[in-house]
CSV table of C-alpha atoms and ligand atoms in Angstrom, one decimal:
chain,number,residue,atom,x,y,z
A,28,UNK,CA,-5.9,21.1,-5.6
A,29,UNK,CA,-7.0,21.0,-2.2
A,30,UNK,CA,-6.4,18.6,0.6
A,31,UNK,CA,-9.0,16.2,1.6
A,32,UNK,CA,-10.3,14.1,4.6
A,33,UNK,CA,-13.2,11.8,4.8
A,34,UNK,CA,-16.8,13.1,5.5
A,35,UNK,CA,-17.8,11.0,8.3
A,36,UNK,CA,-16.3,8.2,10.7
A,37,UNK,CA,-16.7,4.5,9.4
A,38,UNK,CA,-15.8,1.2,11.2
A,39,UNK,CA,-14.8,-2.3,10.4
A,40,UNK,CA,-13.4,-5.2,12.4
A,41,UNK,CA,-11.6,-8.5,11.8
A,42,UNK,CA,-8.6,-10.6,12.5
A,43,UNK,CA,-4.9,-9.7,12.0
A,44,UNK,CA,-3.1,-11.9,9.4
A,45,UNK,CA,0.2,-12.3,11.4
A,46,UNK,CA,-0.9,-12.0,15.0
A,47,UNK,CA,-4.4,-13.6,14.7
A,48,UNK,CA,-5.6,-10.8,17.1
A,49,UNK,CA,-9.1,-9.5,16.5
A,50,UNK,CA,-9.2,-5.8,16.0
A,51,UNK,CA,-11.6,-2.8,15.7
A,52,UNK,CA,-10.8,-0.3,13.2
A,53,UNK,CA,-12.4,3.2,12.8
A,54,UNK,CA,-11.5,5.8,10.2
A,55,UNK,CA,-12.1,9.3,11.4
A,56,UNK,CA,-11.9,12.7,9.6
A,57,UNK,CA,-8.7,14.7,10.3
A,58,UNK,CA,-7.9,18.4,9.8
A,59,UNK,CA,-5.6,19.8,7.1
A,60,UNK,CA,-1.9,19.0,7.3
A,61,UNK,CA,-2.5,16.1,10.0
A,62,UNK,CA,-1.6,13.6,7.4
A,63,UNK,CA,-2.3,9.9,7.7
A,64,UNK,CA,-2.2,9.0,11.3
A,65,UNK,CA,-2.7,5.7,13.3
A,66,UNK,CA,-4.0,5.9,16.8
A,67,UNK,CA,-3.9,3.0,19.2
A,68,UNK,CA,-7.3,3.4,20.7
A,69,UNK,CA,-6.5,0.8,23.4
A,70,UNK,CA,-3.4,3.0,24.3
A,71,UNK,CA,-4.9,6.4,24.9
A,72,UNK,CA,-5.0,7.0,21.2
A,73,UNK,CA,-1.2,7.1,21.1
A,74,UNK,CA,-0.4,8.5,17.6
A,75,UNK,CA,1.8,6.8,15.1
A,76,UNK,CA,2.2,8.9,11.8
A,77,UNK,CA,2.2,6.8,8.6
A,78,UNK,CA,5.6,8.0,7.8
A,79,UNK,CA,8.9,6.4,6.9
A,80,UNK,CA,10.5,7.6,10.1
A,81,UNK,CA,8.2,5.1,11.9
A,82,UNK,CA,9.0,2.1,10.0
A,83,UNK,CA,9.8,-0.7,12.3
A,84,UNK,CA,10.7,-4.1,11.0
A,85,UNK,CA,9.7,-5.3,7.7
A,86,UNK,CA,9.6,-8.9,6.4
A,87,UNK,CA,6.2,-10.3,5.4
A,88,UNK,CA,4.3,-7.2,6.2
A,89,UNK,CA,5.1,-3.7,7.0
A,90,UNK,CA,5.1,-2.5,10.6
A,91,UNK,CA,5.3,0.9,12.1
A,92,UNK,CA,6.6,1.5,15.6
A,93,UNK,CA,7.1,4.5,17.6
A,94,UNK,CA,8.3,4.8,21.2
A,95,UNK,CA,8.0,1.0,21.5
A,96,UNK,CA,4.3,1.0,20.3
A,97,UNK,CA,3.9,-1.2,17.3
A,98,UNK,CA,1.3,-1.4,14.6
A,99,UNK,CA,1.5,-4.1,12.0
A,100,UNK,CA,0.4,-4.8,8.4
A,101,UNK,CA,-0.4,-1.3,7.4
A,102,UNK,CA,0.1,-1.7,3.6
A,103,UNK,CA,-3.3,-2.7,2.1
A,104,UNK,CA,-5.4,0.0,4.0
A,105,UNK,CA,-2.7,2.7,3.3
A,106,UNK,CA,-2.7,1.5,-0.4
A,107,UNK,CA,-6.5,2.4,-0.5
A,108,UNK,CA,-6.3,5.7,1.4
A,109,UNK,CA,-3.3,6.9,-0.6
A,110,UNK,CA,-4.7,6.0,-4.2
A,111,UNK,CA,-8.0,7.7,-3.2
A,112,UNK,CA,-6.1,10.9,-2.6
A,113,UNK,CA,-7.2,11.1,1.2
A,114,UNK,CA,-4.5,13.4,2.6
A,115,UNK,CA,-5.7,13.5,6.2
A,116,UNK,CA,-7.2,10.8,8.4
A,117,UNK,CA,-7.1,9.2,11.7
A,118,UNK,CA,-6.9,5.4,11.8
A,119,UNK,CA,-8.1,4.3,15.1
A,120,UNK,CA,-7.2,0.6,16.1
A,121,UNK,CA,-7.6,-1.1,19.3
A,122,UNK,CA,-5.0,-3.8,18.8
A,123,UNK,CA,-1.5,-4.4,17.3
A,124,UNK,CA,-2.5,-5.1,13.7
A,125,UNK,CA,-4.7,-3.8,10.9
A,126,UNK,CA,-7.4,-6.5,10.3
A,127,UNK,CA,-6.6,-8.4,7.0
A,128,UNK,CA,-10.4,-8.9,5.9
A,129,UNK,CA,-10.4,-10.7,2.6
A,130,UNK,CA,-6.6,-10.1,1.9
A,131,UNK,CA,-7.2,-7.4,-0.7
A,132,UNK,CA,-7.9,-3.7,-0.5
A,133,UNK,CA,-11.5,-4.0,-1.7
A,134,UNK,CA,-13.0,-4.0,1.8
A,135,UNK,CA,-11.1,-0.8,2.7
A,136,UNK,CA,-12.3,0.8,-0.6
A,137,UNK,CA,-16.0,-0.1,0.3
A,138,UNK,CA,-15.3,1.7,3.7
A,139,UNK,CA,-13.9,4.7,2.2
A,140,UNK,CA,-16.9,4.9,-0.3
A,141,UNK,CA,-19.1,4.8,2.7
A,142,UNK,CA,-17.0,7.5,4.5
A,143,UNK,CA,-17.1,9.9,1.5
A,144,UNK,CA,-14.5,12.5,0.6
A,145,UNK,CA,-14.4,16.2,2.1
A,146,UNK,CA,-12.4,19.0,0.5
A,147,UNK,CA,-10.4,21.1,3.0
A,148,UNK,CA,-9.6,24.7,2.6
A,149,UNK,CA,-5.8,24.1,2.4
A,150,UNK,CA,-3.8,23.5,-0.8
A,151,UNK,CA,-2.4,19.9,-1.2
A,152,UNK,CA,1.3,19.6,-1.0
A,153,UNK,CA,3.1,17.1,-3.2
A,154,UNK,CA,6.5,15.7,-3.0
A,155,UNK,CA,7.9,16.1,-6.6
A,156,UNK,CA,10.9,13.8,-7.5
A,157,UNK,CA,13.6,15.8,-9.2
A,158,UNK,CA,16.3,13.1,-9.7
A,159,UNK,CA,16.5,9.3,-9.5
A,160,UNK,CA,16.9,7.5,-6.1
A,161,UNK,CA,17.5,3.7,-6.3
A,162,UNK,CA,18.0,0.7,-4.1
A,163,UNK,CA,19.6,-2.4,-5.6
A,164,UNK,CA,20.0,-5.8,-3.8
A,165,UNK,CA,21.0,-9.1,-5.1
A,166,UNK,CA,18.8,-9.2,-8.3
A,167,UNK,CA,16.0,-7.0,-6.8
A,168,UNK,CA,15.7,-3.4,-7.5
A,169,UNK,CA,13.6,-0.5,-6.9
A,170,UNK,CA,13.9,3.1,-8.0
A,171,UNK,CA,12.0,6.4,-8.1
A,172,UNK,CA,12.3,8.8,-11.1
A,173,UNK,CA,10.9,12.2,-12.0
A,174,UNK,CA,7.5,12.3,-13.7
A,175,UNK,CA,4.5,14.6,-14.0
A,176,UNK,CA,2.2,12.2,-12.2
A,177,UNK,CA,2.3,9.4,-9.7
A,178,UNK,CA,3.0,6.2,-11.7
A,179,UNK,CA,4.1,2.7,-10.7
A,180,UNK,CA,5.6,-0.1,-12.7
A,181,UNK,CA,5.9,-3.4,-10.7
A,182,UNK,CA,7.5,-6.6,-12.0
A,183,UNK,CA,7.5,-10.0,-10.2
A,184,UNK,CA,8.9,-13.3,-11.3
A,185,UNK,CA,8.1,-16.4,-9.2
A,186,UNK,CA,9.1,-19.7,-10.4
A,187,UNK,CA,5.6,-21.2,-10.2
A,188,UNK,CA,3.4,-22.2,-13.1
A,189,UNK,CA,0.5,-20.0,-12.0
A,190,UNK,CA,2.7,-16.9,-11.5
A,191,UNK,CA,6.0,-16.7,-13.5
A,192,UNK,CA,6.6,-13.1,-14.8
A,193,UNK,CA,3.9,-10.6,-14.2
A,194,UNK,CA,4.1,-6.9,-14.8
A,195,UNK,CA,1.7,-4.0,-13.9
A,196,UNK,CA,2.3,-0.4,-15.1
A,197,UNK,CA,-0.2,2.3,-14.3
A,198,UNK,CA,-0.9,5.9,-13.3
A,199,UNK,CA,-2.2,5.8,-9.7
A,200,UNK,CA,-5.5,7.4,-8.8
A,201,UNK,CA,-8.7,6.3,-7.2
A,202,UNK,CA,-10.3,5.0,-10.5
A,203,UNK,CA,-7.3,3.0,-11.7
A,204,UNK,CA,-6.6,1.6,-8.3
A,205,UNK,CA,-10.2,0.3,-7.9
A,206,UNK,CA,-10.1,-1.1,-11.2
A,207,UNK,CA,-6.8,-2.7,-11.6
A,208,UNK,CA,-5.5,-3.4,-8.1
A,209,UNK,CA,-7.9,-3.2,-5.2
A,210,UNK,CA,-9.4,-6.8,-5.4
A,211,UNK,CA,-6.0,-8.5,-5.7
A,212,UNK,CA,-5.4,-10.6,-2.7
A,213,UNK,CA,-2.4,-11.7,-0.5
A,214,UNK,CA,-1.0,-14.9,-1.3
A,215,UNK,CA,1.5,-17.5,0.0
A,216,UNK,CA,3.2,-20.6,-1.0
A,217,UNK,CA,1.9,-23.8,0.9
A,218,UNK,CA,5.4,-24.9,1.5
A,219,UNK,CA,6.1,-21.7,3.5
A,220,UNK,CA,3.1,-22.0,5.7
A,221,UNK,CA,4.8,-24.2,8.5
A,222,UNK,CA,8.1,-22.2,8.5
A,223,UNK,CA,6.0,-18.9,8.8
A,224,UNK,CA,3.9,-20.3,11.6
A,225,UNK,CA,7.2,-21.5,13.5
A,226,UNK,CA,8.4,-17.8,13.1
A,227,UNK,CA,5.1,-16.6,14.8
A,228,UNK,CA,3.7,-15.2,11.7
A,229,UNK,CA,0.5,-15.8,9.8
A,230,UNK,CA,-1.5,-16.9,12.8
A,231,UNK,CA,-4.6,-15.4,11.5
A,232,UNK,CA,-4.2,-16.7,7.9
A,233,UNK,CA,-6.9,-18.8,6.3
A,234,UNK,CA,-8.3,-19.8,3.0
A,235,UNK,CA,-10.6,-16.9,3.5
A,236,UNK,CA,-7.9,-14.1,3.4
A,237,UNK,CA,-5.0,-15.5,1.3
A,238,UNK,CA,-4.4,-17.3,-1.9
A,239,UNK,CA,-2.5,-20.5,-1.2
A,240,UNK,CA,-0.2,-21.6,-4.0
A,241,UNK,CA,0.4,-25.4,-3.9
A,242,UNK,CA,3.3,-27.0,-5.8
A,243,UNK,CA,1.7,-26.6,-9.2
A,244,UNK,CA,-1.6,-24.9,-8.6
A,245,UNK,CA,-3.9,-22.8,-6.4
A,246,UNK,CA,-5.5,-24.5,-3.3
A,247,UNK,CA,-8.3,-22.1,-3.0
A,248,UNK,CA,-9.2,-20.8,-6.5
A,249,UNK,CA,-10.5,-19.3,-8.6
A,250,UNK,CA,-8.2,-16.2,-9.0
A,251,UNK,CA,-9.9,-12.9,-9.4
A,252,UNK,CA,-7.4,-12.1,-12.1
A,253,UNK,CA,-4.9,-14.2,-13.9
A,254,UNK,CA,-2.2,-12.0,-12.9
A,255,UNK,CA,-3.4,-11.4,-9.3
A,256,UNK,CA,-0.1,-12.0,-7.7
A,257,UNK,CA,1.6,-9.1,-9.8
A,258,UNK,CA,-1.3,-6.9,-9.1
A,259,UNK,CA,-1.2,-7.6,-5.3
A,260,UNK,CA,2.7,-6.8,-5.3
A,261,UNK,CA,1.7,-3.5,-7.0
A,262,UNK,CA,-0.9,-2.9,-4.4
A,263,UNK,CA,1.6,-3.5,-1.7
A,264,UNK,CA,4.1,-1.1,-3.2
A,265,UNK,CA,1.6,1.6,-3.2
A,266,UNK,CA,0.8,1.0,0.5
A,267,UNK,CA,4.4,1.3,1.5
A,268,UNK,CA,5.1,4.3,-0.7
A,269,UNK,CA,2.2,6.1,1.2
A,270,UNK,CA,4.7,6.3,4.0
A,271,UNK,CA,6.5,9.1,2.0
A,272,UNK,CA,3.9,11.1,3.9
A,273,UNK,CA,2.8,13.2,0.9
A,274,UNK,CA,1.3,12.4,-2.5
A,275,UNK,CA,4.0,11.7,-4.9
A,276,UNK,CA,4.8,13.3,-8.4
A,277,UNK,CA,7.1,10.6,-9.6
A,278,UNK,CA,7.3,7.2,-11.2
A,279,UNK,CA,8.4,4.1,-9.2
A,280,UNK,CA,9.7,1.1,-10.7
A,281,UNK,CA,10.0,-2.1,-8.6
A,282,UNK,CA,11.6,-5.4,-9.9
A,283,UNK,CA,11.2,-8.5,-7.7
A,284,UNK,CA,11.0,-6.0,-4.7
A,285,UNK,CA,9.2,-6.4,-1.4
A,286,UNK,CA,8.2,-4.5,1.8
A,287,UNK,CA,12.0,-4.4,2.9
A,288,UNK,CA,13.2,-2.7,-0.5
A,289,UNK,CA,9.9,-0.5,-0.7
A,290,UNK,CA,10.5,0.9,2.7
A,291,UNK,CA,14.2,1.4,2.1
A,292,UNK,CA,13.5,3.4,-0.9
A,293,UNK,CA,11.1,5.6,1.1
A,294,UNK,CA,13.8,6.1,3.8
A,295,UNK,CA,16.5,6.7,1.2
A,296,UNK,CA,14.2,9.3,-0.6
A,297,UNK,CA,13.3,11.1,2.5
A,298,UNK,CA,16.9,11.5,3.6
A,299,UNK,CA,18.2,12.8,0.3
A,300,UNK,CA,16.4,16.2,0.3
A,301,UNK,CA,18.3,17.3,-3.0
A,302,UNK,CA,16.2,14.5,-4.9
A,303,UNK,CA,12.8,16.2,-4.5
A,304,UNK,CA,10.9,19.4,-3.6
A,305,UNK,CA,7.6,20.1,-2.0
A,306,UNK,CA,5.1,22.0,-4.2
A,307,UNK,CA,1.5,22.8,-4.5
A,308,UNK,CA,1.6,22.4,-8.3
A,309,UNK,CA,0.0,19.3,-9.5
A,310,UNK,CA,1.3,19.4,-13.0
A,311,UNK,CA,4.5,21.0,-14.4
A,312,UNK,CA,4.3,22.8,-17.7
A,313,UNK,CA,6.8,20.5,-19.2
A,314,UNK,CA,4.7,17.3,-18.5
A,315,UNK,CA,4.9,15.0,-21.5
A,316,UNK,CA,2.3,12.5,-22.4
A,317,UNK,CA,2.3,9.5,-20.2
A,318,UNK,CA,2.6,5.9,-21.4
A,319,UNK,CA,-0.5,3.7,-21.5
A,320,UNK,CA,-1.5,1.3,-18.8
A,321,UNK,CA,-0.1,-2.3,-19.1
A,322,UNK,CA,-1.6,-5.2,-17.3
A,323,UNK,CA,-3.0,-8.6,-18.3
A,324,UNK,CA,-6.7,-8.2,-18.9
A,325,UNK,CA,-9.0,-10.0,-16.4
A,326,UNK,CA,-10.0,-13.4,-17.4
A,327,UNK,CA,-10.9,-15.3,-14.2
A,328,UNK,CA,-13.1,-12.8,-12.8
A,329,UNK,CA,-15.6,-14.1,-10.4
B,4,LIG,ZN1,-0.1,-7.5,0.7
């Protein structure tokens, strides 16, 4: 397998979910071994690599920071790029936050479709997991385990009649991501809106870019999938795993996790160099047959 980039530059613009700041986004082809790199086009194209070593603070979104330069809410765009197997790309942004667009990864998938994929003449390098690495924290947990392909299993449990327990398990590739996860939108609870605003967050949040859950229903339905919440959490997980910096050969299992736990796992994995190796072999000879995909079939499709 060879490394890839995009064929041609593409652009989009929109408002940042947390800062409320308008930004222009441009995806630009990058050479082999460049990796996924954000560039602040308003700051002389200052580079911030999409890598665990640049994770800044993580609460309701994942932010990267390098030498004091911040870039927020990277996860939905990174989920699309990583799932599509784009190894090298420059993401030029003229502000502090990636636009939220409709709250899902679908607009980014459309952008990548428009950009096309270009194969480069350099072998792709994978990070192959050799032994488990786990992070456990009061009832929440996340772990990564050896597997012959990149898989995620994401379990959520919110005490809300529209959510409850939802679980998604899948091999991650462009087709599965597009079909199962890409359209799942960000969500928040109506009761959290004021406290979040007070904290200076969700200034760009609206009914056009987030599902708002009321006490016992959804303020701005219909949902795109009955288990849109669990699917969105799996999307977030993949976007944070992109910070490993290389395509993964391993299975990630997340139970009631979030951005903080996702990025802790990435950091712990990268530090524990005995738990993985870098290889250009996509499949090992001992690969066993993988389990089927599991998710709730779409019912409320619009
Ligand atoms: Zn999200």
